[in-house]
PDB file of C-alpha atoms in Angstrom:
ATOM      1  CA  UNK A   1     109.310 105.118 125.885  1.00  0.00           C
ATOM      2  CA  UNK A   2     105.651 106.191 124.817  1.00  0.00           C
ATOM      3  CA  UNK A   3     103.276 103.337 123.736  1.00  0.00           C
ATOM      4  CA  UNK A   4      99.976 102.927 123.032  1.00  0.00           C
ATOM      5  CA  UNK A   5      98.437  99.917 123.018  1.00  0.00           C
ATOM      6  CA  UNK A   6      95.304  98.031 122.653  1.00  0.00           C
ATOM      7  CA  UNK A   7      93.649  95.174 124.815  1.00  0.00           C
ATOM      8  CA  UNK A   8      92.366  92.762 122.532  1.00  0.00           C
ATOM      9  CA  UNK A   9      93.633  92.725 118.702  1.00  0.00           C
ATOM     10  CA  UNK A  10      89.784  90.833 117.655  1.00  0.00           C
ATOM     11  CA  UNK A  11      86.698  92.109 118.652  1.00  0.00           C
ATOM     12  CA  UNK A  12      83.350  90.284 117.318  1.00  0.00           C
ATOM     13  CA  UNK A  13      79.813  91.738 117.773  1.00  0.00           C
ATOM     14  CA  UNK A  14      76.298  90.790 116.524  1.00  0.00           C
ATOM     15  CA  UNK A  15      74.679  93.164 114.180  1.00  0.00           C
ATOM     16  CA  UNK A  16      72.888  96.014 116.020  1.00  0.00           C
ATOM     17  CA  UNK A  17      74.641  95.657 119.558  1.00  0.00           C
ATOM     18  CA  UNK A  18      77.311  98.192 120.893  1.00  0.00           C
ATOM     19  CA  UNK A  19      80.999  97.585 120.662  1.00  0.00           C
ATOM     20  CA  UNK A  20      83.581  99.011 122.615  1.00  0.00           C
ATOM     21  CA  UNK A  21      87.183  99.535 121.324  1.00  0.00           C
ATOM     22  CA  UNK A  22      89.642  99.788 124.297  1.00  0.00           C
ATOM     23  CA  UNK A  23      93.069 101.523 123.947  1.00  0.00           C
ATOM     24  CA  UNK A  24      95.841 101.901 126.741  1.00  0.00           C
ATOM     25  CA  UNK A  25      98.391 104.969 126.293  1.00  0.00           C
ATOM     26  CA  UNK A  26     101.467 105.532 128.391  1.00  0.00           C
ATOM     27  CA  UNK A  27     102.166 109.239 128.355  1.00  0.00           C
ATOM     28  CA  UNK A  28     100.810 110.907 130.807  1.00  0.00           C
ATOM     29  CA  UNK A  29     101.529 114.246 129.530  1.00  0.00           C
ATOM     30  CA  UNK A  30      99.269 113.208 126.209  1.00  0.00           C
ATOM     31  CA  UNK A  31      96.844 115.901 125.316  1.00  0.00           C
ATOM     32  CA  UNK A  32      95.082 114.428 122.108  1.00  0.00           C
ATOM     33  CA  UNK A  33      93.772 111.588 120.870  1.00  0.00           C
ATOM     34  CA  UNK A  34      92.254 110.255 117.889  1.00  0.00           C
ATOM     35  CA  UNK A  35      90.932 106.919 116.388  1.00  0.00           C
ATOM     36  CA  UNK A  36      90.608 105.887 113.049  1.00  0.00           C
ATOM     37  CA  UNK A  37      88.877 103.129 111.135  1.00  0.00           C
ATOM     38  CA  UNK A  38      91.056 101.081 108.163  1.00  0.00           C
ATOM     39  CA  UNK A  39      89.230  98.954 105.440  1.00  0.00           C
ATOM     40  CA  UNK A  40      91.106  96.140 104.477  1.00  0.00           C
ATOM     41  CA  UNK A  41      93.302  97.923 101.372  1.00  0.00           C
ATOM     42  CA  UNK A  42      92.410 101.129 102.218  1.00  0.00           C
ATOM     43  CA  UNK A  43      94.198 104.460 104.332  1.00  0.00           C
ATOM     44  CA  UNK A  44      92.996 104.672 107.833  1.00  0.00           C
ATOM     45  CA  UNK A  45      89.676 106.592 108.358  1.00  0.00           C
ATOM     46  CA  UNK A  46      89.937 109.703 110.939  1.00  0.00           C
ATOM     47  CA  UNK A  47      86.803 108.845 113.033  1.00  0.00           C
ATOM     48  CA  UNK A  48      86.575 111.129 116.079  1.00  0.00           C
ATOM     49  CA  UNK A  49      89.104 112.996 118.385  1.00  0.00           C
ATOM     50  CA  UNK A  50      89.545 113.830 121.860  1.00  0.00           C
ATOM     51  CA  UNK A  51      91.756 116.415 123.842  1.00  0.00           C
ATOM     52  CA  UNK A  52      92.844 115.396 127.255  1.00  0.00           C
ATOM     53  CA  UNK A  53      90.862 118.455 128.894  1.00  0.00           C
ATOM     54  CA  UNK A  54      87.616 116.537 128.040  1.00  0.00           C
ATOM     55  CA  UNK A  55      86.396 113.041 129.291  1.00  0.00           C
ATOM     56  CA  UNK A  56      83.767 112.329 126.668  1.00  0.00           C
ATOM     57  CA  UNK A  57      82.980 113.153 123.222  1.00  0.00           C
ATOM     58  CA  UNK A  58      80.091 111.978 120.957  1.00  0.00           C
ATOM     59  CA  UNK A  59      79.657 111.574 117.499  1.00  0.00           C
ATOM     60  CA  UNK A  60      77.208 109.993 115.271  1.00  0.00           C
ATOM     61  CA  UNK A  61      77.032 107.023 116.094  1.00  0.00           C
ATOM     62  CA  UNK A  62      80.477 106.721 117.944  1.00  0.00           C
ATOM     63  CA  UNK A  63      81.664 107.780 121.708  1.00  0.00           C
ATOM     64  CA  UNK A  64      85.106 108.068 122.568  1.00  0.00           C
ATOM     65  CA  UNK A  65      85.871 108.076 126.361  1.00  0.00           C
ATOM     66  CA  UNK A  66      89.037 109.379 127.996  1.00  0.00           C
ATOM     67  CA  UNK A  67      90.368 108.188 131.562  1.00  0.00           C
ATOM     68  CA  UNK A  68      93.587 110.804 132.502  1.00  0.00           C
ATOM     69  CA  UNK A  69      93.184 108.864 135.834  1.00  0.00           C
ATOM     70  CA  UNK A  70      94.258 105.075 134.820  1.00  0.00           C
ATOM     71  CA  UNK A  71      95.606 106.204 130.956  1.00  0.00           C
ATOM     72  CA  UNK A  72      92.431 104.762 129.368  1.00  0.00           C
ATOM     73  CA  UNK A  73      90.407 105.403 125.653  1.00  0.00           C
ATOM     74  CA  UNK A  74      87.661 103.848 124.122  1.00  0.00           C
ATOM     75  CA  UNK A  75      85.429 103.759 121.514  1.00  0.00           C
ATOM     76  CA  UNK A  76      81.913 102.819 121.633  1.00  0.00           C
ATOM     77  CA  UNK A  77      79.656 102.282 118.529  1.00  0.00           C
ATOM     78  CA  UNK A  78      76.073 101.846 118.710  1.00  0.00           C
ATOM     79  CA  UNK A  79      73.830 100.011 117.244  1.00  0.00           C
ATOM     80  CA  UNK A  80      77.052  98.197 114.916  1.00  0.00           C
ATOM     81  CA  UNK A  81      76.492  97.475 111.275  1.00  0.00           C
ATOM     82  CA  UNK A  82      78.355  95.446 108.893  1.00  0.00           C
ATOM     83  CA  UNK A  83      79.806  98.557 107.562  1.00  0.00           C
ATOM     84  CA  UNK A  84      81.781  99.037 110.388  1.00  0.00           C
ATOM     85  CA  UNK A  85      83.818  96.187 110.557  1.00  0.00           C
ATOM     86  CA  UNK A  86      87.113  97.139 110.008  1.00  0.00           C
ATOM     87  CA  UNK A  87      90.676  97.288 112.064  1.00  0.00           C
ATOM     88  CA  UNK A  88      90.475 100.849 114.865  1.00  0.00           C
ATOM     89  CA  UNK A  89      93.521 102.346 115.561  1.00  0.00           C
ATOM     90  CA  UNK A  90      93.515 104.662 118.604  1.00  0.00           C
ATOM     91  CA  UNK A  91      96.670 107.133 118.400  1.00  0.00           C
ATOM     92  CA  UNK A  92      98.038 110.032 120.488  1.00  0.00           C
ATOM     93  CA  UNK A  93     100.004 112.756 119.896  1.00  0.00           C
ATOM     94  CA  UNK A  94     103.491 112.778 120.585  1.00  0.00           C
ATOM     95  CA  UNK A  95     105.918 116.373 120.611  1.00  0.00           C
ATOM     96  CA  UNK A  96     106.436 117.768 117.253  1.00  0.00           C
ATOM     97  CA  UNK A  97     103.032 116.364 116.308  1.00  0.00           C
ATOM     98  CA  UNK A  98     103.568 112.773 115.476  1.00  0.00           C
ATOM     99  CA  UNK A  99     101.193 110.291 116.004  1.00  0.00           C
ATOM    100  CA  UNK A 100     101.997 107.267 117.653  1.00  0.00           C
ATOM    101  CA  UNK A 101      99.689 104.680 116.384  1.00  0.00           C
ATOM    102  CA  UNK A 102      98.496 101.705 118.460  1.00  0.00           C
ATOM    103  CA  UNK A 103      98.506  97.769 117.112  1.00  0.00           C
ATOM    104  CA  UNK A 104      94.687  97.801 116.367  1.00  0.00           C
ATOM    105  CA  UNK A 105      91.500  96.029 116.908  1.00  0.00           C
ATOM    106  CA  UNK A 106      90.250  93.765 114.393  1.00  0.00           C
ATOM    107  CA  UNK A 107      86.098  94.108 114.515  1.00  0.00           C
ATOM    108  CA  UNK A 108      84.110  91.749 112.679  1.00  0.00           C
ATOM    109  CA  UNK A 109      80.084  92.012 112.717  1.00  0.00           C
ATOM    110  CA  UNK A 110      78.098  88.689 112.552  1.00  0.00           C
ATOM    111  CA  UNK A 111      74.813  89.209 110.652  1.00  0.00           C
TER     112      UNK A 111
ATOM    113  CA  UNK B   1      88.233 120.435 100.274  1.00  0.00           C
ATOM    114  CA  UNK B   2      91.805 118.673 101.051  1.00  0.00           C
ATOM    115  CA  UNK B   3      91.872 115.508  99.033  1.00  0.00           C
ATOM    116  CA  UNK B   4      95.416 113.471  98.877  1.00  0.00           C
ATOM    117  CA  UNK B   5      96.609 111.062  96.416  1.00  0.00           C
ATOM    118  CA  UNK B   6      99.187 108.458  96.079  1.00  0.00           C
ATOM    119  CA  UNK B   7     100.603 106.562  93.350  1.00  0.00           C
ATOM    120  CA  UNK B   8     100.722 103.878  92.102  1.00  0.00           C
ATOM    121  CA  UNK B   9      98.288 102.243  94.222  1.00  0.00           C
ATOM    122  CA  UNK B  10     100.313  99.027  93.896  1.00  0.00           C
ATOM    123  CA  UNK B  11     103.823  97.876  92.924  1.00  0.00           C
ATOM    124  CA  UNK B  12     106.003  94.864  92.646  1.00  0.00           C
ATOM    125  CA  UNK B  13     109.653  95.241  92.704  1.00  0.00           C
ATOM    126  CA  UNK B  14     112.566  93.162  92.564  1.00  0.00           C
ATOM    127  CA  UNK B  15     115.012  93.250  95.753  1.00  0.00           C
ATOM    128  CA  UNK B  16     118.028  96.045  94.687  1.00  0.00           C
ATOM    129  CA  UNK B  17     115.945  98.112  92.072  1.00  0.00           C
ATOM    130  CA  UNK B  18     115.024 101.768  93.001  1.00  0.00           C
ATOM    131  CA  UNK B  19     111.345 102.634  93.878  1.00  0.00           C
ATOM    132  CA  UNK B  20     109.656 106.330  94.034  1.00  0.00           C
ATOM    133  CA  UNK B  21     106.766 106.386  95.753  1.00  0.00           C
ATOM    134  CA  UNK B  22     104.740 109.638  95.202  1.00  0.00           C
ATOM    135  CA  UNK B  23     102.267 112.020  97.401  1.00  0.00           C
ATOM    136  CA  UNK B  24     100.193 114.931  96.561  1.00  0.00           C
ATOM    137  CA  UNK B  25      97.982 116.775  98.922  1.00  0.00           C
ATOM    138  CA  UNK B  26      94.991 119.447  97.205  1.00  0.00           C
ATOM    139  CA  UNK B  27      93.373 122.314  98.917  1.00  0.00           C
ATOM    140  CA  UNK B  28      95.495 122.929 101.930  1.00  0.00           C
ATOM    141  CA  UNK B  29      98.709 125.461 101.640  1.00  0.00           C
ATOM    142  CA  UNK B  30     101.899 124.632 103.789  1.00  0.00           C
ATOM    143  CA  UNK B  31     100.616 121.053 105.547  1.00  0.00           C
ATOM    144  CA  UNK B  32     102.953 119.097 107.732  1.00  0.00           C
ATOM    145  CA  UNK B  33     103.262 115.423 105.758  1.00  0.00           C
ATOM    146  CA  UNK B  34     103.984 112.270 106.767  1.00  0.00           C
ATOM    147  CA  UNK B  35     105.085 108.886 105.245  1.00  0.00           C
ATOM    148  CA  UNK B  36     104.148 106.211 107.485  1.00  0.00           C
ATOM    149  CA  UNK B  37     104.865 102.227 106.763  1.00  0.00           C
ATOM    150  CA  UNK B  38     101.923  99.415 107.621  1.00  0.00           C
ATOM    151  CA  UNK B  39     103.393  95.656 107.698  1.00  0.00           C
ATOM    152  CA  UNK B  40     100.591  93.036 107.764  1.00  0.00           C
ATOM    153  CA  UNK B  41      97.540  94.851 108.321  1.00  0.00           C
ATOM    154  CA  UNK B  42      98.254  96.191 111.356  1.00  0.00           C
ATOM    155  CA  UNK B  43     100.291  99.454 113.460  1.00  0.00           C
ATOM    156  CA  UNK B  44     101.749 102.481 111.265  1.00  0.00           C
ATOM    157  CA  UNK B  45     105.299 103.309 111.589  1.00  0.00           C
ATOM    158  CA  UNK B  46     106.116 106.915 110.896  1.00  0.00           C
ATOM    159  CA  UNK B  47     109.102 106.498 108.558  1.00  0.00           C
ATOM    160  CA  UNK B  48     109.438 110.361 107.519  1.00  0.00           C
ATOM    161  CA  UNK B  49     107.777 114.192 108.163  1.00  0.00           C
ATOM    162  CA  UNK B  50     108.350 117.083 106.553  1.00  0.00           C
ATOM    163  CA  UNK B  51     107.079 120.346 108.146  1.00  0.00           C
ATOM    164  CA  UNK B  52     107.498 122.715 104.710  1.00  0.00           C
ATOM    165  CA  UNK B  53     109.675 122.299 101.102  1.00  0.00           C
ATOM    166  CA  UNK B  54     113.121 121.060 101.563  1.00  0.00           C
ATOM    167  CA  UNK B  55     112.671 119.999 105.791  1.00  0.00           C
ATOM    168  CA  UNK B  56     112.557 116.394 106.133  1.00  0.00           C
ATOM    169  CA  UNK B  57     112.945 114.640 109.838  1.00  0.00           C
ATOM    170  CA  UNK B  58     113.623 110.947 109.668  1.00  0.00           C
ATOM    171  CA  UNK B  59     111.948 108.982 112.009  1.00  0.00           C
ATOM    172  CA  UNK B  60     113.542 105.446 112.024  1.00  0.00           C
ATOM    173  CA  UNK B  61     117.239 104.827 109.962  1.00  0.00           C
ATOM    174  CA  UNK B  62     116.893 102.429 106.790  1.00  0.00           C
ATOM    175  CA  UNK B  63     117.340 102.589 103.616  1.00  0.00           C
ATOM    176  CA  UNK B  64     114.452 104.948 102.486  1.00  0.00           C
ATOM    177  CA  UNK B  65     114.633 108.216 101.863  1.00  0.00           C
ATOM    178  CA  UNK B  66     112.041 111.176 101.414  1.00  0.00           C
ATOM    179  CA  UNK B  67     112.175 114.469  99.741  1.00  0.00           C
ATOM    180  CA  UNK B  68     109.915 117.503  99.540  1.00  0.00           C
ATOM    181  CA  UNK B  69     110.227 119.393  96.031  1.00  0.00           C
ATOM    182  CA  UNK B  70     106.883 121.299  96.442  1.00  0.00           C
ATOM    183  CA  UNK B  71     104.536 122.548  99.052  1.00  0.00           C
ATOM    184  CA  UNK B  72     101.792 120.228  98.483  1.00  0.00           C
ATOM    185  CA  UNK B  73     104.420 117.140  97.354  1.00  0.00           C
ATOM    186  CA  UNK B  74     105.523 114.848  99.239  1.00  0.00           C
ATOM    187  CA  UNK B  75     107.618 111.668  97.706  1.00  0.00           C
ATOM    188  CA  UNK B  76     109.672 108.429  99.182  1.00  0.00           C
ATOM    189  CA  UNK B  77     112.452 106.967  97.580  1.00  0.00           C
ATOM    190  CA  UNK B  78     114.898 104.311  97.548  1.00  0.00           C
ATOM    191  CA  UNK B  79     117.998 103.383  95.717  1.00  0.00           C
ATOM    192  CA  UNK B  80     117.966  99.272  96.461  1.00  0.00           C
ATOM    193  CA  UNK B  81     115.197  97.904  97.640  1.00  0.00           C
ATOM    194  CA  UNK B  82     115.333  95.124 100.206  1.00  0.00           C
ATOM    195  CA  UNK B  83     112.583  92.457 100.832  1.00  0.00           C
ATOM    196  CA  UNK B  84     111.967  94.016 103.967  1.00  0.00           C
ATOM    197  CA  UNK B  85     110.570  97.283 102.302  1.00  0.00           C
ATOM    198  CA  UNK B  86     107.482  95.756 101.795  1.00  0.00           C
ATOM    199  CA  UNK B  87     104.467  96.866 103.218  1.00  0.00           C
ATOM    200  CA  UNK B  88     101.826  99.067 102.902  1.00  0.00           C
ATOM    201  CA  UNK B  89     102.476 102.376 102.531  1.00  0.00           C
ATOM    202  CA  UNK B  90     100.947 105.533 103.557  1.00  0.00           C
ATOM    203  CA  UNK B  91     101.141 109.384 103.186  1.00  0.00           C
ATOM    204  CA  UNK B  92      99.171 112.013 105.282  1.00  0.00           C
ATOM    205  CA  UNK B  93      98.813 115.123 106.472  1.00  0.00           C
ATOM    206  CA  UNK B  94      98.367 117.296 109.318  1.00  0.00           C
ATOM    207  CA  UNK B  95      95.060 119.131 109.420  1.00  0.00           C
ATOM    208  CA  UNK B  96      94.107 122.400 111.692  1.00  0.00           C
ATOM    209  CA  UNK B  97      93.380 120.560 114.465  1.00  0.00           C
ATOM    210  CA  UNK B  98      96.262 118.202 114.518  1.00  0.00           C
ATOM    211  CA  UNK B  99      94.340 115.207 113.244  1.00  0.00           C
ATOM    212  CA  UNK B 100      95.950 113.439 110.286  1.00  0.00           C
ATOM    213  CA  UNK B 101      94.048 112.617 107.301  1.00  0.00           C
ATOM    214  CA  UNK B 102      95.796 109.721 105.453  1.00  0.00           C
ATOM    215  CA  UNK B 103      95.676 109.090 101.427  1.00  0.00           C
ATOM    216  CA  UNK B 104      94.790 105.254  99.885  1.00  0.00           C
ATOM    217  CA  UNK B 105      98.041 104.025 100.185  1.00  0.00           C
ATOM    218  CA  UNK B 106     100.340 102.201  97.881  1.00  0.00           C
ATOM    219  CA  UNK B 107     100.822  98.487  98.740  1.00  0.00           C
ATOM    220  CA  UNK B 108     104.785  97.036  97.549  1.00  0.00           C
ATOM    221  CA  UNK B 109     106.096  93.966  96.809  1.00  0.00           C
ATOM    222  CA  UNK B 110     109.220  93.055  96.946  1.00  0.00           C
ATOM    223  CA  UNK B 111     110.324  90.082  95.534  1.00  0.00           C
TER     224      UNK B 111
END
């Protein structure tokens, strides 16, 4: 069945370098993809999307690569502030327009 | 703009009492909704969708139930609750683009 999954479930980062969020998928026919952001008690944060006929899309601040080839996402923040540390979800769209949500990555930002 | 609420935004219940968990969505006509469950912090499980008033798909069998009265309403229910209902739940919807925006959740205990 469809999956999507992410390689590491903890990411840390010092202050003002760029992370890099990495998210596996397993459909092949998957045509878009989003990631969000989730405070701790909060709703997960839509952060930037991506359809499948693009390979790169920018936004401020974040990147979000796609890699049809080997079934590969990520998200890269620049310059990382405390502000974004948080739990990413990448999800993609399955028929009928359900998400299907991946474990997450835990990022924590050292000061 | 679209703004979506939830309530309550917390709730302790003992195991075999009823709960009601409700979902309103502003400034959109029509949306597609979605009840998702979040255990621990981490991956959403899309419990329910509804596409209009009246149409609900169920995602995963249990012991919750959803039910759309209005357009812009969206609400979860149970009749017993079982320990295993707790979680962290979240309602969203569908906006033009496909991306789903997701409300602040409402975090229940069962004891």
């Amino acid at each position: 069945g469809e999956s999507v999954g992410l390689h590491l479930p903890t990411l840390s980062v010092q202050e003002g370098d760029n992370s890099i969020i990495n998210c596996a998928y397993s459909n092949s026919a998957s045509d878009y993809f989003i990631w969000y952001k989730q405070e701790s008690g909060k709703g997960p944060q839509f952060i930037i999307d991506i359809r499948s006929n693009m390979d790169k899309r920018q936004g401020q601040r974040v990147t979000v690569l796609l890699n049809k080839t080997v079934k590969h996402l990520s998200l890269q923040i620049a310059a990382t502030q405390p502000g974004d540390s948080a739990v990413y979800f990448c999800a993609d769209e399955a028929p009928g327009g359900k998400l299907i949500f991946g474990q997450g990555t835990e990022l924590s930002v050292k000061p | 703009s679209q703004t979506i609420h939830q309530w309550p935004a917390t709730l302790v219940q003992p195991v075999g009492s009823p709960l009601s968990l409700e979902c309103t969505v502003e400034g959109t006509s029509n949306p597609n909704l979605y009840w998702y469950r979040q255990a621990a912090g981490r991956g959403l499980q899309l419990l329910f969708y509804s596409v209009g008033i009246g149409q609900i798909s169920s995602e995963v069998p249990q012991n919750l139930s959803a039910s759309r009265p209005q357009d812009r309403q969206f609400i979860l229910s149970s009749k017993k609750l079982l320990l295993s209902d707790s979680g962290f739940y979240l309602c969203a919807w569908r906006g033009l683009y496909n991306e789903q925006f997701f409300g602040p959740g409402t975090r229940l205990t069962v004891l």
